[in-house]
Coordinates of N, CA, C and O in Angstrom, one line a residue:
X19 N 56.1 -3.0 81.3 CA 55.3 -2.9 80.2 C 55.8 -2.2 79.1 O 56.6 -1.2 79.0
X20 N 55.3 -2.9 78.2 CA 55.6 -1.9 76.6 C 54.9 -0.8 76.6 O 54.6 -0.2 77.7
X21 N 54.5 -0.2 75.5 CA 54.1 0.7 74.8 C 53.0 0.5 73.8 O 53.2 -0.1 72.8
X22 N 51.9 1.0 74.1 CA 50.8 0.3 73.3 C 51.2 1.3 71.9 O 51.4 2.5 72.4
X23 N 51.3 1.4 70.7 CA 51.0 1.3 69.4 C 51.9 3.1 69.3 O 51.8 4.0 68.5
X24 N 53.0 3.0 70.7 CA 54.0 3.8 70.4 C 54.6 4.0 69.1 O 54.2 3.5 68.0
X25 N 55.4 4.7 69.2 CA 56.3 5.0 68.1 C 57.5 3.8 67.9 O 58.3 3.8 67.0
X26 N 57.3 2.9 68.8 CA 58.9 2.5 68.7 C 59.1 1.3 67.3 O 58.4 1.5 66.3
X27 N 60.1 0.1 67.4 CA 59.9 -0.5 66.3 C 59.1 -1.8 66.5 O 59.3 -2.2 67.7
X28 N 58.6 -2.3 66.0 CA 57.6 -3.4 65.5 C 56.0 -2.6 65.5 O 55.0 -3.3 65.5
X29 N 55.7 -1.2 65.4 CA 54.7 -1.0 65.3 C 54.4 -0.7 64.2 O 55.1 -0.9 63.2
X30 N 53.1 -0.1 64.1 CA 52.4 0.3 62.4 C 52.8 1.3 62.3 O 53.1 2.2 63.1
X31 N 52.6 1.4 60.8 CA 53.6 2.9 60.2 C 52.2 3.3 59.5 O 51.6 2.8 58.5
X32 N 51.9 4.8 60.7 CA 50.5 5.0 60.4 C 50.2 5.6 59.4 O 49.1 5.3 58.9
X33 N 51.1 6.5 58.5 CA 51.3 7.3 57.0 C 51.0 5.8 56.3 O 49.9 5.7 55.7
X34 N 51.7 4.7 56.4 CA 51.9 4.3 55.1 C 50.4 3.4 55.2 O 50.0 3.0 54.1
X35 N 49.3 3.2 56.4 CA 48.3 2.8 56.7 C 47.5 4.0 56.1 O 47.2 3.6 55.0
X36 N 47.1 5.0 56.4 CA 46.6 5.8 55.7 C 46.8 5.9 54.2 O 45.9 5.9 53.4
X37 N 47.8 6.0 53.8 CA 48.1 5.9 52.4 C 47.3 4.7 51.7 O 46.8 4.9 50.6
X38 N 47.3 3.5 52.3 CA 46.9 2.4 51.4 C 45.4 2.3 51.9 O 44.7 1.2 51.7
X39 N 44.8 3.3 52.6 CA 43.3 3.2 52.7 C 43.1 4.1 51.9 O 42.7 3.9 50.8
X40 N 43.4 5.4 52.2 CA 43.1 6.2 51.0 C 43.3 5.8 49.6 O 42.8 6.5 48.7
X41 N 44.2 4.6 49.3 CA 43.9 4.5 48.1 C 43.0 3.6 47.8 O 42.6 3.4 46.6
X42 N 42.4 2.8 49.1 CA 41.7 1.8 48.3 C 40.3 2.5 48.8 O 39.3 1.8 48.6
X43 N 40.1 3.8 49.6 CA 38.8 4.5 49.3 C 38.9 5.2 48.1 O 37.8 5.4 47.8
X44 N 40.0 5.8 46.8 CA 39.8 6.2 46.0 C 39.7 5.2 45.1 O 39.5 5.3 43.9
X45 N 39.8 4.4 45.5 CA 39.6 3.0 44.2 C 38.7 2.8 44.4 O 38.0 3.0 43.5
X46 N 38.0 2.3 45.5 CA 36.4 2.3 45.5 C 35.5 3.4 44.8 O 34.6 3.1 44.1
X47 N 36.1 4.8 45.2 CA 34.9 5.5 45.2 C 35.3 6.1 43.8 O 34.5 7.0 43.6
X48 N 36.2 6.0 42.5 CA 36.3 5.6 41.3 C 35.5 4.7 40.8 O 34.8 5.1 39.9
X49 N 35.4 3.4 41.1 CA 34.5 2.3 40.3 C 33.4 2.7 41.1 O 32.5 2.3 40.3
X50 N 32.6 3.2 42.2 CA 31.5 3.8 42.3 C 30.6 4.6 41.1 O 29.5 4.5 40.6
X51 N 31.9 5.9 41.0 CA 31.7 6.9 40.3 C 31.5 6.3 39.0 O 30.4 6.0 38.5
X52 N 32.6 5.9 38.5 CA 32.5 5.1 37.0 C 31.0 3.9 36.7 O 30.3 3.9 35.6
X53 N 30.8 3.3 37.5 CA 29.7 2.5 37.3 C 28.0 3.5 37.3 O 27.1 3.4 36.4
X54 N 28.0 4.2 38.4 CA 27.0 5.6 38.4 C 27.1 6.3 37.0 O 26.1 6.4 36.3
X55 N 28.2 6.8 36.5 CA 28.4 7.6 35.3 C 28.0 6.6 34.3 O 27.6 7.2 33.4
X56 N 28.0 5.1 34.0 CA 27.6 4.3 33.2 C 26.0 4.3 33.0 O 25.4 4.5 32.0
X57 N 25.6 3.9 34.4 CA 23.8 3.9 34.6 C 23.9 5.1 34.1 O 23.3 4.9 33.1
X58 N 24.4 6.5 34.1 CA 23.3 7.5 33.6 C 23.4 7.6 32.6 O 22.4 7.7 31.9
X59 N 24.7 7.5 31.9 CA 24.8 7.3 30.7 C 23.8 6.5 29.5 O 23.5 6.7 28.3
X60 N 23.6 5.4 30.5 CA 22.8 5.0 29.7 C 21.4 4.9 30.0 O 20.5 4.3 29.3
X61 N 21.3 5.5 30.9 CA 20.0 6.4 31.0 C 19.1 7.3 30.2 O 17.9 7.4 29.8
X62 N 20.2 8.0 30.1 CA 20.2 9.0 29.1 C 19.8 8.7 27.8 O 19.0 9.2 27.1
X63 N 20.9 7.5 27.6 CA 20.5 6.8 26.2 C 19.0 7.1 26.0 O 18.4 7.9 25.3
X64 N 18.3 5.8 27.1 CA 17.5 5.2 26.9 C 16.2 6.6 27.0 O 15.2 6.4 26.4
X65 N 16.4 7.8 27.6 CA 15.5 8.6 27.6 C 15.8 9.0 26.1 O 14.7 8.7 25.7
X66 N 16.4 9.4 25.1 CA 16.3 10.1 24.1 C 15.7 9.4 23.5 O 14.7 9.8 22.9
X67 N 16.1 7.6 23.4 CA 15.3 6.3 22.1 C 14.0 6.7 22.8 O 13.2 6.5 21.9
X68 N 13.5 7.0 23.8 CA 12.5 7.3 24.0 C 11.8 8.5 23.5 O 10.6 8.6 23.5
X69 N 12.5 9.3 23.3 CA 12.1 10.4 23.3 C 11.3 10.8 21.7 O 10.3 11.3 21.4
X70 N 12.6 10.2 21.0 CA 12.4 9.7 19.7 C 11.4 8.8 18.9 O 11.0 9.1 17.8
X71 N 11.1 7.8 19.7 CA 9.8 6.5 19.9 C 8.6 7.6 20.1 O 7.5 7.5 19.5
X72 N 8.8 8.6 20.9 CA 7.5 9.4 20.9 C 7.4 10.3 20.2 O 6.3 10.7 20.0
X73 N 8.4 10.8 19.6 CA 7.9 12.1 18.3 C 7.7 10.8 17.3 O 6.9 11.0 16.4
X74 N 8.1 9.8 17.3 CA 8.0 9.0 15.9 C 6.7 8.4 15.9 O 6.1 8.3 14.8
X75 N 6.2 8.1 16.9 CA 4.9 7.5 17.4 C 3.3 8.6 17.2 O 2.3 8.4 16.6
X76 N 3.9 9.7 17.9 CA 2.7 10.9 17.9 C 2.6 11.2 16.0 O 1.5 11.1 15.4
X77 N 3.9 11.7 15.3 CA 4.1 11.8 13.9 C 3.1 10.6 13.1 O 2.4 10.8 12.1
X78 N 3.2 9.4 13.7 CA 2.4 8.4 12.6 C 1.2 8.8 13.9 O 1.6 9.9 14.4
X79 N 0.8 8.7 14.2 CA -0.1 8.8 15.1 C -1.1 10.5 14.5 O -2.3 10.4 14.5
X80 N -0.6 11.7 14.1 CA -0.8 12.5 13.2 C -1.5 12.1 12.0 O -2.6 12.4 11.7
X81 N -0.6 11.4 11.1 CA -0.7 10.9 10.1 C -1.8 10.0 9.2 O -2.3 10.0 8.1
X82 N -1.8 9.0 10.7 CA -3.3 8.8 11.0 C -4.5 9.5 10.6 O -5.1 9.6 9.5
X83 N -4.5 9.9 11.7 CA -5.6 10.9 12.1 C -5.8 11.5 10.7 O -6.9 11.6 10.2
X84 N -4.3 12.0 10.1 CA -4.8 12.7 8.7 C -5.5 12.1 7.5 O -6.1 12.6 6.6
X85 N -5.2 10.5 7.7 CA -6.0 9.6 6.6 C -7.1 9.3 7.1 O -7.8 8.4 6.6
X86 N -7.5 9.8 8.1 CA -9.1 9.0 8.5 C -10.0 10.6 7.7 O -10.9 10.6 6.9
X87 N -9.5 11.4 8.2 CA -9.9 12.7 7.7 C -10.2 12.6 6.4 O -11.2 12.9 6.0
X88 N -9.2 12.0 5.7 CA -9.2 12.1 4.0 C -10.3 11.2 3.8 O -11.3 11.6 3.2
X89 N -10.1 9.8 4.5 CA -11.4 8.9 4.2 C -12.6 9.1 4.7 O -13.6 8.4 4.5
X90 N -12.5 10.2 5.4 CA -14.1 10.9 6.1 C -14.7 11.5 4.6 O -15.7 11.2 4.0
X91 N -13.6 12.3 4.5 CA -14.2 12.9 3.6 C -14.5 12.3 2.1 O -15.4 12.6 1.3
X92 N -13.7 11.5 1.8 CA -14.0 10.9 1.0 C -15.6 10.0 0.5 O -16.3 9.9 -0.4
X93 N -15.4 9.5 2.1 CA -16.4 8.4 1.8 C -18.0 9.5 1.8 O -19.1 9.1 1.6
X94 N -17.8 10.6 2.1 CA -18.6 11.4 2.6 C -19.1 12.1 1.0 O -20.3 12.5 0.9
X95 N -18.1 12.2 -0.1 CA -18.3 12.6 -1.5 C -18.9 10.9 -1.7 O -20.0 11.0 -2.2
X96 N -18.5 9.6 -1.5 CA -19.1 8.2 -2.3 C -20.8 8.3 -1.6 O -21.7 7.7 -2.2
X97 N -21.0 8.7 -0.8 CA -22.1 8.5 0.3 C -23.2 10.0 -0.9 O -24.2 9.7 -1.5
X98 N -22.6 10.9 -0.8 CA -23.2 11.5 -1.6 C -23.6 11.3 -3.5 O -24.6 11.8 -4.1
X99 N -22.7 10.4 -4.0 CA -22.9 9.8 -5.0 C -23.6 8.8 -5.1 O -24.5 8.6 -5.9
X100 N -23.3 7.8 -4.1 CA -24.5 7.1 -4.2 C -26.3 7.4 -4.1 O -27.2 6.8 -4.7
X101 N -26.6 8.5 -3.3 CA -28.0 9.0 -2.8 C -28.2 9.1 -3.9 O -29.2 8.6 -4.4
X102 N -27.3 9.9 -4.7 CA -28.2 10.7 -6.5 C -27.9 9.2 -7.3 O -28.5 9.3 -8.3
X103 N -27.4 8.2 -7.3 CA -27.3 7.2 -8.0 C -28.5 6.4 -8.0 O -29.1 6.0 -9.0
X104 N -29.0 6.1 -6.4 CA -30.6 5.7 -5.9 C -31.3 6.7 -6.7 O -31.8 6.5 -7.8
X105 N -31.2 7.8 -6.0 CA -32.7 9.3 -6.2 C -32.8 8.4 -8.1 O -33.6 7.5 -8.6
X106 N -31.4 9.1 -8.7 CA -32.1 8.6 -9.9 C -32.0 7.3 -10.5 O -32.0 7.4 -11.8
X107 N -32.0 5.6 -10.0 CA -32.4 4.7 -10.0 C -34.2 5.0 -9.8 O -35.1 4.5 -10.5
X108 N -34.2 5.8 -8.9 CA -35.9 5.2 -8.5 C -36.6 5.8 -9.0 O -37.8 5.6 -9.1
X109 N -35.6 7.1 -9.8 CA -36.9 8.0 -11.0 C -37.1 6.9 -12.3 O -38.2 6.5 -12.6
X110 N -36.1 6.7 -12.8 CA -36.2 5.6 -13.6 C -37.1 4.7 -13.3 O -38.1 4.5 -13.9
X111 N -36.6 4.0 -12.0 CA -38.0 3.2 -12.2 C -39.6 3.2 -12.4 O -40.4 2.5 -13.0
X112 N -39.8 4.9 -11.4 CA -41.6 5.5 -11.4 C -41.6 5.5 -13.0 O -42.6 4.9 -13.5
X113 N -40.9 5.9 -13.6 CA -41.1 6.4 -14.8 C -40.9 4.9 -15.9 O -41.2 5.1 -17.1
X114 N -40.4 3.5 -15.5 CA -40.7 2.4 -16.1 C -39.5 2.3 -17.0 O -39.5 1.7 -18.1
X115 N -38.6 2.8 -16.6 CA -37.8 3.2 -17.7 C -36.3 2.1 -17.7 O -35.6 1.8 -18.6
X116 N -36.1 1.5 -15.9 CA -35.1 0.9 -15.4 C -35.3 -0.6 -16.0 O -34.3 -1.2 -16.4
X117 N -36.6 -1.2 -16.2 CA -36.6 -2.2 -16.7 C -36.5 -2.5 -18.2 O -36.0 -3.5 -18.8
X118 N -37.2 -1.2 -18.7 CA -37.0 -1.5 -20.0 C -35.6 -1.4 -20.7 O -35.7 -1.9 -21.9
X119 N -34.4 -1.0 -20.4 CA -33.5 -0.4 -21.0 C -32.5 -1.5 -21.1 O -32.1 -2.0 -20.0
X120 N -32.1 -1.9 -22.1 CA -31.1 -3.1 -22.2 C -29.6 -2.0 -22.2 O -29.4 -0.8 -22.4
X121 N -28.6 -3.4 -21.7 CA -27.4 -2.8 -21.4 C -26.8 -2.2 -22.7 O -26.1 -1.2 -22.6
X122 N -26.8 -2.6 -23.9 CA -26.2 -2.5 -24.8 C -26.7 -0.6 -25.4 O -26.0 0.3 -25.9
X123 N -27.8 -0.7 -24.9 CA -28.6 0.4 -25.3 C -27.8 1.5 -24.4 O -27.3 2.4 -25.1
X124 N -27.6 1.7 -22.8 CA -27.1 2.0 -21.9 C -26.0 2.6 -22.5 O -26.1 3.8 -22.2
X125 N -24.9 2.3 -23.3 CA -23.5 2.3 -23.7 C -23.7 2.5 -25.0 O -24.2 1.5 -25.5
X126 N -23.5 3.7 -25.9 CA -23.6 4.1 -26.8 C -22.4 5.0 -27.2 O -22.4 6.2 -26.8
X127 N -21.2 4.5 -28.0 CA -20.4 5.1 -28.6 C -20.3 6.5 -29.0 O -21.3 6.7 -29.8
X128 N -19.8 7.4 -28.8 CA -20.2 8.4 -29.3 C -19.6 8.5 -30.9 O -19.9 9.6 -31.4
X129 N -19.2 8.0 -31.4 CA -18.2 7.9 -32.5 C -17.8 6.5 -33.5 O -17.8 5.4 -33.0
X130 N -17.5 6.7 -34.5 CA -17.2 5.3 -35.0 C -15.7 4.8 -33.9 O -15.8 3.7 -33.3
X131 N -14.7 5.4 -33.9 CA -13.4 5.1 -33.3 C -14.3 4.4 -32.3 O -14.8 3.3 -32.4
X132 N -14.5 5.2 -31.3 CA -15.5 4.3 -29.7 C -15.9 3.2 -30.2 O -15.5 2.1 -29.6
X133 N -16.8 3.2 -31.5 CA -17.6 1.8 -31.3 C -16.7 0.9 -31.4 O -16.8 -0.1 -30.7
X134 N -15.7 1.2 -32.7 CA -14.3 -0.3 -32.9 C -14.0 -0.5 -31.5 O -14.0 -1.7 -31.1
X135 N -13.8 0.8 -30.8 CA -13.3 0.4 -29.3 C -13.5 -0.5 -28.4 O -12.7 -1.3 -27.8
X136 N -15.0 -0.1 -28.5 CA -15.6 -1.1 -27.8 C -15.8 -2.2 -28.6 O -15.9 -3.3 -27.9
X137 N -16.0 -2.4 -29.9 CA -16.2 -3.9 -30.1 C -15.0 -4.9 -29.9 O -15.2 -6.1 -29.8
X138 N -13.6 -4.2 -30.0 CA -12.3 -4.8 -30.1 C -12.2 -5.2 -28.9 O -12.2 -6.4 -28.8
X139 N -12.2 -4.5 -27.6 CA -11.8 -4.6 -26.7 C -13.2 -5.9 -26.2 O -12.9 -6.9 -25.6
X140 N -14.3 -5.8 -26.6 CA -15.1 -6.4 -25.9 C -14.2 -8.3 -26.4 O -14.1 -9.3 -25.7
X141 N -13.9 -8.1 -27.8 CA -13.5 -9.6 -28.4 C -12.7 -10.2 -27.6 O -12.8 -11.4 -27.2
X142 N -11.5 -9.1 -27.3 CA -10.4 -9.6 -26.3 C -10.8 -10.0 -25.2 O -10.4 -11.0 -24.7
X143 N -11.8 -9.3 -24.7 CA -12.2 -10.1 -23.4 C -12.8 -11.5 -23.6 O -12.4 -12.5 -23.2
X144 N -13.7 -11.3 -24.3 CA -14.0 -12.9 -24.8 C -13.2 -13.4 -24.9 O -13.4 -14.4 -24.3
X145 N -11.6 -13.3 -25.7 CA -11.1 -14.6 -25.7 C -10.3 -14.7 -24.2 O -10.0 -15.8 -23.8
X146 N -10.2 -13.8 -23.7 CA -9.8 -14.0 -22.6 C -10.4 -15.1 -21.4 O -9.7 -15.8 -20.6
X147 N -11.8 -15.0 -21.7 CA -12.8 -16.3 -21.0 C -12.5 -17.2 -21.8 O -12.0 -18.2 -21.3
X148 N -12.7 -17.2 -23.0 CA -12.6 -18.6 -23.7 C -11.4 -19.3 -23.3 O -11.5 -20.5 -23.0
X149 N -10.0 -18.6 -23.3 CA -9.0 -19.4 -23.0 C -8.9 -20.1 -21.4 O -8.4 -21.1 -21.1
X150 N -9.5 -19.1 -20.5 CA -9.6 -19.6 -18.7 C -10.5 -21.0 -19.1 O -9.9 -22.0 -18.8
X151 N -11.8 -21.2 -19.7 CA -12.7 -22.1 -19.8 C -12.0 -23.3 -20.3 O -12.0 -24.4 -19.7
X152 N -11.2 -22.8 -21.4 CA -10.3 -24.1 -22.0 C -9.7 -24.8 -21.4 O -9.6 -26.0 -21.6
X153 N -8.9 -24.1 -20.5 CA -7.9 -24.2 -18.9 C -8.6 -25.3 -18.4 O -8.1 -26.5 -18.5
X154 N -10.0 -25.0 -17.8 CA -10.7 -25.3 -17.3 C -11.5 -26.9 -17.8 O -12.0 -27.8 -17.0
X155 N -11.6 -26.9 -18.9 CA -11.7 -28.2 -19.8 C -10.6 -28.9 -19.8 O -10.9 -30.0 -19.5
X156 N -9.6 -28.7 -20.0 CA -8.4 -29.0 -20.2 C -8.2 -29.9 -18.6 O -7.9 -31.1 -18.7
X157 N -8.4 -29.4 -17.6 CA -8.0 -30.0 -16.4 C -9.1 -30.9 -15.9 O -9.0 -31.7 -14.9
X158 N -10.5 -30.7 -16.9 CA -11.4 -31.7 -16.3 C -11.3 -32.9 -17.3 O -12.3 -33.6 -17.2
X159 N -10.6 -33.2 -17.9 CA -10.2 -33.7 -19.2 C -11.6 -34.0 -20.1 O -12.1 -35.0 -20.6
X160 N -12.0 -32.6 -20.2 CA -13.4 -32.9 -21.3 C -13.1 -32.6 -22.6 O -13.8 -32.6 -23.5
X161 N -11.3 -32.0 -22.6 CA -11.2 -32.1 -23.9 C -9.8 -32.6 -24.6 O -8.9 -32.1 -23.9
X162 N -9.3 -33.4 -25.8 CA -8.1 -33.8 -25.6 C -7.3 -32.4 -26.0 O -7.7 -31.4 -26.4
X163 N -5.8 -33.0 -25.5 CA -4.7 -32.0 -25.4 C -4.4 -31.7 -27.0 O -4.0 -30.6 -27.3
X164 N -4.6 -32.5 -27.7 CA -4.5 -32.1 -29.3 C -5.3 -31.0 -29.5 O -4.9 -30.0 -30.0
X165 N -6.7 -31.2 -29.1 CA -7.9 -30.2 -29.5 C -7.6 -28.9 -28.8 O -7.8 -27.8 -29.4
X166 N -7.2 -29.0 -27.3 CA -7.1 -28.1 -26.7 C -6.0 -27.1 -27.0 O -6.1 -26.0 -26.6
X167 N -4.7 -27.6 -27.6 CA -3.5 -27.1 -27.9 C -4.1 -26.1 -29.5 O -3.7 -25.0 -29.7
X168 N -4.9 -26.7 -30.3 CA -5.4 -26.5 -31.4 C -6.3 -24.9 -31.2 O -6.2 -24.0 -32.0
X169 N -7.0 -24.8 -30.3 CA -7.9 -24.4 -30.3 C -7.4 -23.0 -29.5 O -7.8 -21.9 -29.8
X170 N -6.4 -23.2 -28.4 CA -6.1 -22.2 -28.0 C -4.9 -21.6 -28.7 O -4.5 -20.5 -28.2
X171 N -4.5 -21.9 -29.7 CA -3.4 -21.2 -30.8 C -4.6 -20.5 -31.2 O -4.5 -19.3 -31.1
X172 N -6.0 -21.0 -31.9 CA -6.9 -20.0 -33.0 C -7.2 -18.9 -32.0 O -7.0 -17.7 -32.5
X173 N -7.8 -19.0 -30.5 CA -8.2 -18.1 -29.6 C -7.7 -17.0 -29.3 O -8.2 -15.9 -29.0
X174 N -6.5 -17.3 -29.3 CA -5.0 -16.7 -28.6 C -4.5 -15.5 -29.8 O -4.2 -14.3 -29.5
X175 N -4.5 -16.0 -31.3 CA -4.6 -15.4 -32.6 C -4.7 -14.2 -32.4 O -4.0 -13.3 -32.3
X176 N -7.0 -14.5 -32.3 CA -8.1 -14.1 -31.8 C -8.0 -13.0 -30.9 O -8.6 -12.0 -31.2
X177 N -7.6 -13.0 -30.1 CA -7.4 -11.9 -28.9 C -5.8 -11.2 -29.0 O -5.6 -10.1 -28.4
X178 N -4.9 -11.8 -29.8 CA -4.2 -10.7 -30.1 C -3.8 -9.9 -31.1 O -2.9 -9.0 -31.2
X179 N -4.8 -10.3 -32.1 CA -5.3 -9.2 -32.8 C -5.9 -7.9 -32.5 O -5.6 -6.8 -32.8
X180 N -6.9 -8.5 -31.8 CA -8.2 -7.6 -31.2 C -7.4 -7.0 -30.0 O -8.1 -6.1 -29.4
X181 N -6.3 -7.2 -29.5 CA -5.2 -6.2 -28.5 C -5.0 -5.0 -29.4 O -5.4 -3.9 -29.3
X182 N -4.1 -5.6 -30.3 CA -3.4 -4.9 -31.3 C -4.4 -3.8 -31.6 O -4.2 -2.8 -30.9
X183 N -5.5 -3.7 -32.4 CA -6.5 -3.2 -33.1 C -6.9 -2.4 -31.5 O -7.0 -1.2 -31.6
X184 N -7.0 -2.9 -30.4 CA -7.4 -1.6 -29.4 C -6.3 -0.5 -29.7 O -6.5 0.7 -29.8
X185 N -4.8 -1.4 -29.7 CA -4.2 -0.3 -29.0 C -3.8 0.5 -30.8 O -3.4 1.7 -30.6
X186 N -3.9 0.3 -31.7 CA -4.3 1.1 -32.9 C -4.8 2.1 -32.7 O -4.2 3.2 -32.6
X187 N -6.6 1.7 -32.6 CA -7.5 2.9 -32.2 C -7.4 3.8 -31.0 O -8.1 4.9 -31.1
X188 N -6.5 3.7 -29.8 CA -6.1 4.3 -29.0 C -4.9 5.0 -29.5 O -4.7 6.1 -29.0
X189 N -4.3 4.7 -30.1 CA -3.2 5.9 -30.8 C -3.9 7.0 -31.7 O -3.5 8.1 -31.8
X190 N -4.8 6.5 -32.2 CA -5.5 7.4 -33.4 C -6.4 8.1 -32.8 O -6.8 9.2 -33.3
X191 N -7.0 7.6 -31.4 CA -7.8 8.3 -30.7 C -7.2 9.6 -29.7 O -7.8 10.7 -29.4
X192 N -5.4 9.0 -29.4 CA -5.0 10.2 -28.7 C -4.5 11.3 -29.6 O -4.2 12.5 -29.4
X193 N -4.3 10.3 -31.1 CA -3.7 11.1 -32.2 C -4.7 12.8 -32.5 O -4.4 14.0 -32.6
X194 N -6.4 11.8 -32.6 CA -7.2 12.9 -32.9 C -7.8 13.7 -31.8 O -8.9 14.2 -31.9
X195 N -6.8 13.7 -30.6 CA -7.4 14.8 -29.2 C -8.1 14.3 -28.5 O -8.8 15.0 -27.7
X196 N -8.1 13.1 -28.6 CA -9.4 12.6 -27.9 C -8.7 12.7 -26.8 O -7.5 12.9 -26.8
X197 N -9.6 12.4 -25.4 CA -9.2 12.7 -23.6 C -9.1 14.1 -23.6 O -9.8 14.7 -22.8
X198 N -8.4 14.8 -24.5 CA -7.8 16.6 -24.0 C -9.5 17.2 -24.8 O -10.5 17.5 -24.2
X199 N -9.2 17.3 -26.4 CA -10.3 18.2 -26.8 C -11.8 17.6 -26.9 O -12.7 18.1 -27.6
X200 N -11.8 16.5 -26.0 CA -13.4 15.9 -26.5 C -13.9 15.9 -25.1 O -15.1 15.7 -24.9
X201 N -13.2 16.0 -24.1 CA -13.6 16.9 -22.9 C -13.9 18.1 -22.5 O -14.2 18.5 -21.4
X202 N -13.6 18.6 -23.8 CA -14.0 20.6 -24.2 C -14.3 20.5 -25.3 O -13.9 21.3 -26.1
X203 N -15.2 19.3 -25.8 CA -16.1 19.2 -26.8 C -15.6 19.2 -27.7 O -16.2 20.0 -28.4
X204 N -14.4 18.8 -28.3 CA -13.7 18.4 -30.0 C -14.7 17.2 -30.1 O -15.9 17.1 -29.7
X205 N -13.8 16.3 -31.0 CA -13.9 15.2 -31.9 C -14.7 14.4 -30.8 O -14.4 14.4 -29.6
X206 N -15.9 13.8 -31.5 CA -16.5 12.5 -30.7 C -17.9 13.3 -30.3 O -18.8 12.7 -29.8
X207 N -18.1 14.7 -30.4 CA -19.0 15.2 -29.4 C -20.3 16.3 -30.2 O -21.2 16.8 -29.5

C-alpha cells in the first residue's frame, strides 16, 4: 500500500491549499464587509434625510400652530367688531334712525378736496361700468361696432380724465398733510 495524503509526490501541497482558501475567505469576508459598510452607510444616509424631514416638518408644523394663533386672535378682534357694529346697528334702528338715512348722507366729505375726491373717483367708476356694459352689448350685438367703437372712445375720454383729476387731488392732498396731519387734526378737520 501507499500512503494516504503522505508527504510524498502526487499529493496536495497543504500551504499552497491553505493559502488559496484563505484568500478566498478574505475575499469573501471583504465583499461581506464592503457590502455591510454600504447598507450602513446608507442607512445612515437615510436616518439624517430623516432626521431633517423631522426638524423640517415639526418647524412648519410650529409655524402653523403660530398662524392659527394669529388667526385666533384676529378673528377674535373681527368677532369683537362686529358685536359693536350689530349693538350699534340696532340702536339705530330703536331710535328709527337706520331707515331713514340715505347712503349719500352716510359719506360726507370733510372738505372741498374729499368732495372732488369723491365725485372724481365716483365718475371713473362709472365709466368703468359703462365700458363692461358696452362689452357686454357689443357681444349681444344690441349695438353696431361703429356705435360701440364711437362711444367707448367718448367713455374711455371720460374716465381718464376723471383718473387724472383723482390722482391730481391726491398729490395736493398728500401735498397739504393730509393722511399724516389730518389724523392729528390738520387740514380737513
Amino acid at each position: 500500500g501507499g500512503s494516504r495524503g503522505g508527504g510524498g509526490g502526487g499529493g496536495v501541497d497543504r500551504a499552497a491549499l491553505e493559502r488559496v482558501i484563505t484568500a478566498k475567505l478574505q475575499a469573501r469576508l471583504q465583499e461581506v464587509f464592503r457590502k455591510t459598510r454600504d447598507e450602513l452607510d446608507a442607512e445612515l444616509t437615510l436616518q439624517q434625510k430623516l432626521a431633517l424631514t423631522t426638524e423640517s416638518l415639526e418647524a412648519g408644523y410650529e409655524g402653523l400652530r403660530a398662524a392659527v394663533r394669529g388667526w385666533e386672535v384676529h378673528n377674535d378682534a373681527v368677532m369683537l367688531k362686529v358685536a359693536e357694529v350689530e349693538s350699534w346697528l340696532a340702536a339705530q334702528e330703536a331710535e328709527g334712525k337706520a331707515s331713514e338715512a340715505e347712503p349719500d348722507e352716510l359719506v360726507q366729505p370733510p372738505d372741498v378736496l374729499s368732495a372732488q375726491l369723491f365725485r372724481v373717483t365716483a365718475e371713473a367708476a362709472g365709466c368703468e361700468d359703462a365700458l363692461y356694459y358696452l362689452d357686454k352689448a357689443l357681444g349681444a350685438s344690441s349695438v353696431s361696432l361703429e356705435a360701440y367703437l364711437k362711444e367707448v372712445a367718448r367713455v374711455a375720454r371720460r374716465q381718464f380724465i376723471a383718473q387724472a383729476t383723482a390722482m391730481k387731488i391726491s398729490e395736493a392732498m398728500r401735498g397739504a398733510g393730509y393722511g399724516t396731519a389730518a389724523a392729528a387734526g390738520g387740514p380737513g378737520r
